[in-house]
Short mmCIF file of C-alpha atoms in Angstrom, two decimals:
data_model
loop_
_atom_site.label_atom_id
_atom_site.label_comp_id
_atom_site.label_asym_id
_atom_site.label_seq_id
_atom_site.Cartn_x
_atom_site.Cartn_y
_atom_site.Cartn_z
CA MET H 1298 0.03 0.12 -0.04
CA HIS H 1299 1.27 3.50 -1.01
CA GLN H 1300 2.14 5.65 2.35
CA ALA H 1301 3.23 8.81 2.61
CA SER H 1302 7.27 8.98 3.55
CA GLY H 1303 8.47 9.22 6.81
CA TYR H 1304 5.85 7.21 8.39
CA ALA H 1305 6.48 3.40 9.06
CA ALA H 1306 4.21 0.61 7.35
CA ALA H 1307 2.43 -0.11 10.60
CA ASP H 1308 1.00 3.48 10.64
CA ALA H 1309 -0.82 2.82 7.20
CA GLU H 1310 -2.45 -0.22 8.44
CA ARG H 1311 -6.16 -0.82 8.65
CA TYR H 1312 -8.00 -2.55 11.24
CA ASP H 1313 -9.28 -4.65 8.65
CA PRO H 1314 -6.87 -5.02 5.75
CA GLU H 1315 -8.39 -3.78 2.59
CA PRO H 1316 -7.23 -3.55 -1.17
CA ASP H 1317 -6.41 0.18 -2.43
CA LYS H 1318 -9.01 1.03 -5.07
CA ARG H 1319 -7.00 3.67 -6.71
CA PRO H 1320 -3.40 3.35 -6.80
CA GLY H 1321 -1.34 6.34 -6.58
CA ARG H 1322 -2.97 7.81 -3.44
CA THR H 1323 -1.44 7.67 -0.14
CA ALA H 1324 -3.16 5.71 2.53
CA PHE H 1325 -3.63 9.01 4.56
CA GLN H 1326 -5.07 10.66 1.38
CA ARG H 1327 -7.62 7.91 1.31
CA ASP H 1328 -8.34 8.66 5.01
CA ARG H 1329 -9.12 12.24 4.47
CA ALA H 1330 -11.39 11.61 1.58
CA ARG H 1331 -13.18 8.97 3.77
CA VAL H 1332 -13.78 11.65 6.40
CA GLN H 1333 -14.58 14.31 4.43
CA HIS H 1334 -17.37 12.34 2.48
CA SER H 1335 -18.91 10.87 5.69
CA ALA H 1336 -22.55 11.31 6.60
CA ALA H 1337 -21.17 12.16 10.38
CA LEU H 1338 -19.47 15.17 8.96
CA ARG H 1339 -22.11 16.61 6.96
CA ARG H 1340 -24.69 16.70 9.98
CA LEU H 1341 -22.14 18.83 11.72
CA ALA H 1342 -23.81 21.53 9.69
CA GLY H 1343 -26.95 21.39 11.84
CA LYS H 1344 -24.96 20.83 15.07
CA THR H 1345 -24.68 23.89 17.48
CA GLN H 1346 -21.32 25.63 17.71
CA VAL H 1347 -22.20 28.35 20.18
CA VAL H 1348 -25.28 29.36 19.22
CA THR H 1349 -27.97 27.11 17.39
CA PRO H 1350 -27.45 26.83 13.70
CA ASP H 1351 -30.81 28.85 12.53
CA ALA H 1352 -30.28 31.46 15.16
CA ALA H 1353 -29.17 33.94 12.08
CA ASP H 1354 -31.95 32.77 9.86
CA ARG H 1355 -34.57 33.78 12.20
CA HIS H 1356 -33.33 37.26 11.66
CA HIS H 1357 -32.38 37.29 8.16
CA LEU H 1358 -28.93 38.57 8.74
CA TRP H 1359 -26.63 36.27 6.51
CA ASP H 1360 -23.48 38.07 7.17
CA THR H 1361 -23.87 37.08 10.90
CA ALA H 1362 -25.02 33.44 10.33
CA PRO H 1363 -23.15 31.81 13.11
CA ARG H 1364 -20.66 29.21 13.03
CA THR H 1365 -21.87 25.49 13.16
CA ARG H 1366 -19.90 22.44 14.24
CA LEU H 1367 -19.42 21.83 10.39
CA THR H 1368 -17.79 25.15 9.64
CA HIS H 1369 -15.69 25.17 12.96
CA SER H 1370 -14.14 21.59 11.70
CA LEU H 1371 -13.40 22.93 8.24
CA GLU H 1372 -11.86 26.13 9.84
CA CYS H 1373 -9.86 23.79 12.18
CA ALA H 1374 -8.70 21.41 9.31
CA GLN H 1375 -7.27 24.38 7.32
CA ILE H 1376 -4.97 25.55 10.39
CA GLY H 1377 -4.06 22.10 11.27
CA ARG H 1378 -3.37 21.38 7.66
CA ASP H 1379 -1.12 24.25 7.21
CA LEU H 1380 0.84 23.93 11.04
CA GLY H 1381 1.11 20.05 10.83
CA ALA H 1382 2.82 20.62 7.32
CA ALA H 1383 5.07 23.50 8.61
CA PHE H 1384 6.48 20.28 11.15
CA GLY H 1385 6.83 17.83 8.29
CA CYS H 1386 3.46 15.94 9.18
CA ASP H 1387 1.50 14.30 6.52
CA PRO H 1388 -0.72 16.83 5.98
CA ASP H 1389 -3.36 14.69 5.12
CA ILE H 1390 -3.33 12.90 8.49
CA VAL H 1391 -3.62 15.91 10.28
CA GLU H 1392 -6.49 17.53 8.05
CA ALA H 1393 -8.63 14.21 8.80
CA ALA H 1394 -7.99 14.61 12.24
CA CYS H 1395 -8.99 17.51 12.36
CA LEU H 1396 -12.23 17.25 10.28
CA ALA H 1397 -12.97 14.09 12.40
CA HIS H 1398 -12.36 15.70 15.94
CA ASP H 1399 -16.06 16.76 16.59
CA LEU H 1400 -18.04 14.24 14.85
CA GLY H 1401 -19.24 12.57 17.95
CA HIS H 1402 -20.76 15.82 19.41
CA PRO H 1403 -24.44 15.27 20.06
CA PRO H 1404 -27.09 18.04 19.19
CA PHE H 1405 -26.90 21.46 21.20
CA GLY H 1406 -23.24 21.45 21.65
CA HIS H 1407 -21.77 20.98 25.07
CA ASN H 1408 -24.99 21.39 26.46
CA GLY H 1409 -26.19 18.23 24.54
CA GLU H 1410 -23.06 16.54 25.72
CA ARG H 1411 -23.87 16.91 29.54
CA ALA H 1412 -27.39 15.85 29.31
CA LEU H 1413 -26.47 12.65 27.23
CA ASP H 1414 -23.87 11.92 29.82
CA THR H 1415 -26.70 11.69 32.34
CA ILE H 1416 -28.79 9.72 29.94
CA ALA H 1417 -26.06 7.26 29.36
CA ALA H 1418 -24.88 6.72 33.18
CA ALA H 1419 -26.22 2.94 33.17
CA ALA H 1420 -24.06 2.14 30.08
CA GLY H 1421 -21.07 3.80 31.14
CA GLY H 1422 -21.74 7.80 30.17
CA PHE H 1423 -21.15 9.90 27.39
CA GLU H 1424 -18.07 11.84 26.04
CA ALA H 1425 -17.91 13.13 22.50
CA ASN H 1426 -14.43 12.30 22.02
CA ALA H 1427 -15.04 8.60 22.49
CA GLN H 1428 -18.26 8.93 20.50
CA SER H 1429 -16.02 10.10 17.68
CA LEU H 1430 -13.76 7.36 17.97
CA ARG H 1431 -17.19 4.91 18.08
CA LEU H 1432 -18.28 6.90 14.71
CA LEU H 1433 -14.98 6.37 13.06
CA THR H 1434 -14.43 2.80 13.98
CA ARG H 1435 -18.06 1.27 14.35
CA LEU H 1436 -20.87 3.66 13.50
CA GLU H 1437 -20.32 5.50 10.34
CA PRO H 1438 -21.40 2.85 7.37
CA LYS H 1439 -18.44 2.35 5.43
CA ARG H 1440 -16.71 -0.95 5.59
CA LEU H 1441 -18.35 -4.15 7.42
CA ARG H 1442 -15.91 -7.22 8.24
CA GLU H 1443 -16.40 -9.89 5.56
CA LYS H 1444 -16.47 -13.04 8.04
CA ASP H 1445 -19.05 -11.81 10.17
CA GLY H 1446 -20.60 -8.49 9.35
CA HIS H 1447 -19.17 -6.33 12.28
CA PRO H 1448 -19.05 -2.64 11.51
CA LEU H 1449 -15.64 -1.12 11.51
CA GLY H 1450 -16.98 2.51 10.54
CA LEU H 1451 -14.34 4.12 7.83
CA ASN H 1452 -11.80 1.42 9.00
CA LEU H 1453 -9.03 4.27 8.94
CA THR H 1454 -5.18 3.76 9.24
CA ARG H 1455 -3.55 3.48 12.51
CA ALA H 1456 -2.19 6.84 12.35
CA THR H 1457 -4.98 8.86 11.33
CA LEU H 1458 -7.02 7.18 14.44
CA ASP H 1459 -4.34 7.80 16.44
CA ALA H 1460 -3.93 11.89 15.20
CA ALA H 1461 -7.90 12.09 15.85
CA THR H 1462 -7.86 10.62 19.61
CA LYS H 1463 -7.43 13.59 21.77
CA TYR H 1464 -7.83 11.83 24.96
CA PRO H 1465 -5.99 8.44 24.47
CA TRP H 1466 -7.54 6.68 27.76
CA PRO H 1467 -10.85 5.28 28.92
CA ARG H 1468 -13.02 7.06 31.73
CA GLY H 1469 -10.87 7.55 35.02
CA ALA H 1470 -7.78 6.68 33.55
CA HIS H 1471 -6.55 10.12 32.80
CA PRO H 1472 -2.33 9.84 33.40
CA THR H 1473 -2.33 12.50 36.05
CA ARG H 1474 -5.84 13.54 36.92
CA PRO H 1475 -8.31 10.46 37.16
CA ASP H 1476 -11.03 12.79 38.48
CA SER H 1477 -10.99 14.19 34.78
CA PRO H 1478 -14.15 14.09 32.88
CA LYS H 1479 -12.18 13.51 29.77
CA TYR H 1480 -11.62 10.62 27.94
CA GLY H 1481 -11.46 9.07 24.66
CA VAL H 1482 -12.87 5.61 24.68
CA TYR H 1483 -15.74 3.62 25.78
CA PRO H 1484 -15.16 0.11 27.02
CA ASP H 1485 -16.98 -1.48 24.10
CA ASP H 1486 -14.22 0.32 21.84
CA LEU H 1487 -11.32 -1.10 23.54
CA PRO H 1488 -10.26 -3.64 21.22
CA VAL H 1489 -9.54 -1.14 18.33
CA PHE H 1490 -8.35 1.38 20.86
CA HIS H 1491 -5.44 -0.89 21.93
CA TRP H 1492 -4.98 -1.84 17.98
CA LEU H 1493 -4.52 1.71 17.07
CA ARG H 1494 -2.23 2.42 20.15
CA HIS H 1495 -0.23 -0.85 19.75
CA GLY H 1496 3.63 -0.43 19.34
CA ALA H 1497 4.71 3.31 19.29
CA ALA H 1498 2.46 4.74 21.70
CA PRO H 1499 3.41 5.59 25.38
CA ALA H 1500 0.32 5.09 28.02
CA GLY H 1501 -1.52 8.19 28.08
CA ALA H 1502 0.77 9.93 25.49
CA ARG H 1503 -0.81 11.81 22.40
CA CYS H 1504 0.91 11.63 19.04
CA PHE H 1505 2.47 15.07 17.96
CA GLU H 1506 -0.29 15.20 15.07
CA ALA H 1507 -3.23 14.66 17.72
CA GLN H 1508 -1.24 17.68 19.67
CA VAL H 1509 -1.65 19.75 16.38
CA MET H 1510 -4.98 18.84 15.92
CA ASP H 1511 -5.90 19.98 19.49
CA TRP H 1512 -4.12 23.26 19.26
CA SER H 1513 -5.67 23.95 15.85
CA ASP H 1514 -9.04 23.42 17.64
CA ASP H 1515 -8.11 25.75 20.24
CA VAL H 1516 -6.94 28.15 17.90
CA ALA H 1517 -9.96 28.24 15.70
CA TYR H 1518 -12.76 28.32 18.24
CA SER H 1519 -11.21 30.86 20.33
CA VAL H 1520 -10.63 33.14 17.76
CA HIS H 1521 -13.98 32.46 15.73
CA ASP H 1522 -16.26 32.24 18.82
CA VAL H 1523 -15.04 36.03 19.65
CA GLU H 1524 -15.68 37.00 15.61
CA ASP H 1525 -18.96 35.45 15.83
CA GLY H 1526 -19.43 37.41 19.07
CA LEU H 1527 -18.83 40.87 17.57
CA HIS H 1528 -20.70 39.93 14.41
CA ALA H 1529 -23.79 39.28 16.61
CA GLY H 1530 -23.75 42.24 18.69
CA HIS H 1531 -23.25 40.47 21.94
CA LEU H 1532 -19.79 41.71 22.28
CA ASP H 1533 -18.93 45.48 22.86
CA PRO H 1534 -14.94 45.75 22.38
CA THR H 1535 -15.24 48.74 24.76
CA LEU H 1536 -16.04 46.47 27.66
CA LEU H 1537 -12.90 44.49 27.28
CA LEU H 1538 -11.15 47.84 28.92
CA ALA H 1539 -13.98 48.45 31.75
CA GLU H 1540 -14.47 46.79 35.21
CA PRO H 1541 -16.02 44.76 36.27
CA GLU H 1542 -16.22 42.96 32.95
CA ARG H 1543 -12.63 42.55 32.90
CA ARG H 1544 -12.85 40.56 36.06
CA GLU H 1545 -15.59 38.52 35.22
CA VAL H 1546 -13.54 37.41 32.12
CA PHE H 1547 -10.38 36.90 34.48
CA ALA H 1548 -12.49 34.65 36.58
CA VAL H 1549 -13.94 32.52 33.97
CA ALA H 1550 -10.63 32.05 32.23
CA ALA H 1551 -8.92 31.28 35.46
CA ALA H 1552 -11.82 28.51 36.47
CA ARG H 1553 -12.13 26.79 33.13
CA TYR H 1554 -9.35 27.69 30.52
CA ALA H 1555 -6.07 28.90 32.04
CA PRO H 1556 -3.77 26.13 33.91
CA ASP H 1557 -4.24 25.89 37.72
CA GLY H 1558 -2.85 28.74 39.63
CA THR H 1559 -2.79 31.36 36.92
CA ALA H 1560 -2.98 34.85 38.77
CA GLU H 1561 -5.58 37.52 37.33
CA ALA H 1562 -2.33 39.76 36.57
CA GLU H 1563 -1.26 37.38 33.86
CA LEU H 1564 -4.54 37.21 32.33
CA ALA H 1565 -4.68 40.57 32.64
CA ALA H 1566 -1.55 41.11 30.74
CA ALA H 1567 -2.61 38.40 28.23
CA LEU H 1568 -5.73 40.34 27.13
CA ASP H 1569 -3.83 43.66 27.43
CA ARG H 1570 -1.15 42.26 24.66
CA LEU H 1571 -3.93 41.49 22.26
CA LEU H 1572 -5.48 44.89 22.76
CA ALA H 1573 -2.20 46.75 22.21
CA GLN H 1574 -1.90 45.33 18.67
CA GLU H 1575 -2.50 47.72 15.95
CA TRP H 1576 -5.17 45.07 14.05
CA TRP H 1577 -6.92 44.55 17.10
CA PRO H 1578 -10.74 45.56 16.65
CA HIS H 1579 -11.64 48.57 19.14
CA GLY H 1580 -15.05 48.92 17.41
CA TYR H 1581 -17.45 47.07 15.23
CA ASP H 1582 -20.68 48.83 13.41
CA GLY H 1583 -21.19 46.16 10.82
CA SER H 1584 -19.94 48.09 7.97
CA ALA H 1585 -17.77 46.93 5.27
CA LEU H 1586 -14.73 48.44 6.70
CA SER H 1587 -15.25 47.01 10.01
CA LEU H 1588 -16.08 43.70 8.49
CA ALA H 1589 -12.69 43.72 6.77
CA ARG H 1590 -10.99 44.87 10.04
CA LEU H 1591 -12.40 41.99 11.76
CA LYS H 1592 -11.31 39.27 9.39
CA ASP H 1593 -8.04 40.96 9.34
CA ALA H 1594 -7.63 40.63 13.25
CA THR H 1595 -9.10 36.93 12.90
CA SER H 1596 -5.99 36.00 10.41
CA GLN H 1597 -3.56 37.98 12.60
CA LEU H 1598 -4.73 36.14 15.75
CA ILE H 1599 -4.61 32.56 14.06
CA GLY H 1600 -0.94 33.37 12.43
CA ARG H 1601 0.06 34.76 15.74
CA PHE H 1602 -0.72 31.63 18.02
CA CYS H 1603 0.42 29.14 15.10
CA LEU H 1604 3.77 31.07 14.48
CA ALA H 1605 4.13 31.19 18.49
CA ALA H 1606 4.05 27.50 18.68
CA GLU H 1607 5.97 26.71 15.77
CA ARG H 1608 8.94 28.73 16.59
CA ALA H 1609 8.86 27.10 20.38
CA THR H 1610 8.57 23.92 18.96
CA ARG H 1611 11.47 24.22 16.21
CA GLU H 1612 13.72 25.87 19.26
CA ARG H 1613 13.38 22.83 21.23
CA TYR H 1614 13.74 20.17 18.51
CA GLY H 1615 15.53 22.03 15.55
CA PRO H 1616 14.51 22.01 11.92
CA GLY H 1617 13.76 18.17 10.96
CA PRO H 1618 10.37 16.49 10.42
CA LEU H 1619 8.39 16.01 13.50
CA ARG H 1620 6.01 13.06 13.54
CA ARG H 1621 4.26 10.67 15.76
CA TYR H 1622 5.93 10.31 18.96
CA ALA H 1623 9.22 11.87 18.22
CA ALA H 1624 8.41 15.53 19.79
CA GLU H 1625 6.02 17.15 21.79
CA LEU H 1626 4.26 20.52 20.41
CA VAL H 1627 5.47 23.32 22.36
CA VAL H 1628 3.19 26.31 23.03
CA PRO H 1629 4.79 29.28 24.93
CA PRO H 1630 2.72 29.76 28.33
CA ALA H 1631 2.16 33.32 27.41
CA THR H 1632 0.30 31.89 23.99
CA ARG H 1633 -1.88 29.85 25.80
CA LEU H 1634 -2.92 32.65 28.19
CA GLU H 1635 -4.02 34.74 25.43
CA CYS H 1636 -5.85 31.85 23.60
CA ALA H 1637 -7.53 31.06 27.23
CA VAL H 1638 -8.56 34.69 27.91
CA LEU H 1639 -10.21 34.81 24.34
CA LYS H 1640 -12.15 31.77 25.15
CA ALA H 1641 -13.36 33.28 28.46
CA VAL H 1642 -14.45 36.66 26.58
CA ALA H 1643 -17.07 34.26 24.47
CA ASP H 1644 -17.89 32.56 27.39
CA VAL H 1645 -19.17 35.48 29.68
CA HIS H 1646 -20.24 37.47 26.29
CA VAL H 1647 -21.86 34.95 24.21
CA MET H 1648 -22.68 31.79 26.07
CA GLN H 1649 -23.56 33.25 29.62
CA ARG H 1650 -26.33 35.28 28.39
CA PRO H 1651 -29.64 35.02 30.11
CA ASP H 1652 -31.51 34.10 26.90
CA GLN H 1653 -28.95 31.38 26.27
CA GLU H 1654 -28.90 29.82 29.75
CA ARG H 1655 -32.91 29.43 29.43
CA LEU H 1656 -32.49 28.08 25.91
CA ARG H 1657 -30.06 25.43 27.34
CA GLY H 1658 -32.08 24.32 30.07
CA ARG H 1659 -35.09 23.77 27.75
CA GLN H 1660 -32.73 21.87 25.58
CA ARG H 1661 -31.54 19.41 28.41
CA GLU H 1662 -35.43 18.74 28.99
CA LEU H 1663 -35.78 17.87 25.79
CA LEU H 1664 -33.14 15.71 25.34
CA ALA H 1665 -34.01 13.84 28.64
CA GLU H 1666 -37.53 13.24 27.43
CA LEU H 1667 -36.43 12.22 23.98
CA GLY H 1668 -34.20 9.52 25.93
CA ALA H 1669 -36.95 8.56 27.85
CA ALA H 1670 -39.39 7.99 24.90
CA LEU H 1671 -36.59 6.04 22.93
CA LEU H 1672 -36.17 3.76 25.45
CA ALA H 1673 -39.75 3.22 26.28
CA ARG H 1674 -40.94 2.80 22.64
CA ALA H 1675 -37.64 1.43 20.80
CA PRO H 1676 -37.06 -0.04 18.31
CA VAL H 1677 -39.88 2.84 17.12
CA GLY H 1678 -38.25 6.22 16.67
CA LEU H 1679 -34.52 4.48 15.74
CA ASP H 1680 -33.40 5.27 12.19
CA PRO H 1681 -32.80 1.44 10.49
CA GLN H 1682 -29.31 1.43 11.13
CA TYR H 1683 -29.72 1.92 14.84
CA ARG H 1684 -32.90 -0.34 15.07
CA ALA H 1685 -30.67 -3.28 13.56
CA LEU H 1686 -28.23 -2.69 16.23
CA PHE H 1687 -31.19 -2.51 18.87
CA ALA H 1688 -32.08 -5.98 17.87
CA ALA H 1689 -28.79 -7.49 17.93
CA ALA H 1690 -27.99 -5.87 21.40
CA GLY H 1691 -27.67 -8.51 24.09
CA ASP H 1692 -28.58 -6.58 27.38
CA ASP H 1693 -30.20 -3.11 28.63
CA ARG H 1694 -26.66 -1.78 28.70
CA GLU H 1695 -26.26 -2.41 25.00
CA ARG H 1696 -29.46 -1.11 23.99
CA LEU H 1697 -29.18 1.96 26.17
CA ARG H 1698 -26.10 2.63 24.38
CA VAL H 1699 -27.77 2.31 20.88
CA VAL H 1700 -30.24 4.69 21.89
CA VAL H 1701 -27.57 7.24 22.91
CA ASP H 1702 -25.90 6.46 19.92
CA GLN H 1703 -28.99 7.45 17.86
CA ILE H 1704 -29.63 10.91 19.79
CA ALA H 1705 -25.97 11.57 19.33
CA ALA H 1706 -26.31 11.27 15.69
CA LEU H 1707 -29.00 13.75 15.44
CA THR H 1708 -28.92 17.29 14.28
CA ASP H 1709 -30.19 20.05 16.50
CA ALA H 1710 -33.55 20.20 14.29
CA ALA H 1711 -33.90 16.39 14.00
CA ALA H 1712 -33.65 16.07 17.59
CA ARG H 1713 -36.43 18.74 17.96
CA SER H 1714 -38.55 16.92 15.23
CA LEU H 1715 -38.29 13.44 17.22
CA HIS H 1716 -39.11 14.71 20.31
CA ALA H 1717 -42.28 16.58 18.84
CA ARG H 1718 -43.08 13.19 17.21
CA LEU H 1719 -42.51 10.87 20.07
CA THR H 1720 -43.80 12.84 23.38
CA PRO H 1721 -47.22 14.28 23.91
CA GLY H 1722 -47.25 17.83 23.61
CA GLY H 1723 -43.46 18.03 22.63
CA ARG H 1724 -42.58 21.52 21.85
CA SER H 1725 -39.20 22.87 20.38
CA PRO H 1726 -36.81 24.65 22.63
CA GLU H 1727 -36.66 28.21 20.53
#
């Protein structure tokens, strides 16, 4: 099988060996194409990133259409491909990992993720990153094992699956924080997880390509969520100079996004560094000039964050190609704090708006009611794929997991529609 230079033959292996349908492509180009053409990726167009995908449509504001999980994934992939290539990574591996990193997100974003974790408690819980691996290796209909018909998902290569695994451990097995809620694999999917990690991966360590994907994700959503907040009129740039709004941002950054022990003064310095840049958008009125300036600021921030990581990593490892487990991505602490404070700005001024909190409450109720209705009526309400999996499930735990898989696959609109169909007096959270 043709593979990119610099990678071992084992990196290009697939869980279930298969012939190359079109010689001349690398195994990793095939991976990228499989993710790009997947139904799971297309569904991200209807899933919440920060605000619901149809929020702008209701106000007829095309220019302020909010990002969805799909547009975020495409932007993450562009950043990751370029940054990975600068280090000598195979760009198709990094791009495929970036496109795949959010496939497991359920309807209604992180809010839906918390709701599904409650619904799935008896089956071991729900985590979007573990769900992404499950989609890639089991649920996305592309490849079945010939001898027994076992679903294999997209049957990607070992290197690409490893690059798409942001948290390479099961629940409760974080290498330094056993209480961490983050994990990347369910017990049901451990066989393929152990296969993709076999040979080169130290326990709990992420490959270099996964670290590039993760930083690209951080860069994309920290920068673009602030851009969306300005577009939608939820963020007044002058508030970033005022008290007590700044203190609120720093409190959220310290609690949620910055390393433990980060002082408020460090976060203030990070924000002030950004505000001091000549390209920082100190005002926004929706005019063509302000739109152009905002786009320039977005580009400047992405370049700033990526170049800082590239320079720091090269300082430590030199000019040669960096791949798999040969290096760690180095992001300067000051750059991480700048990224963290941007995340907090979007959190405070966009996500914490009172109307959004009320909406999130109704969304959680909807998913809880939908889960109860599906469990009571399944296989009624399940798509044909999940109906067959439900019928083949061996016990209540497995059946619950199938129901959770079905809900996680829904777009925001599909979740509202199915809820209305299956529950008496079901109403949409608008």
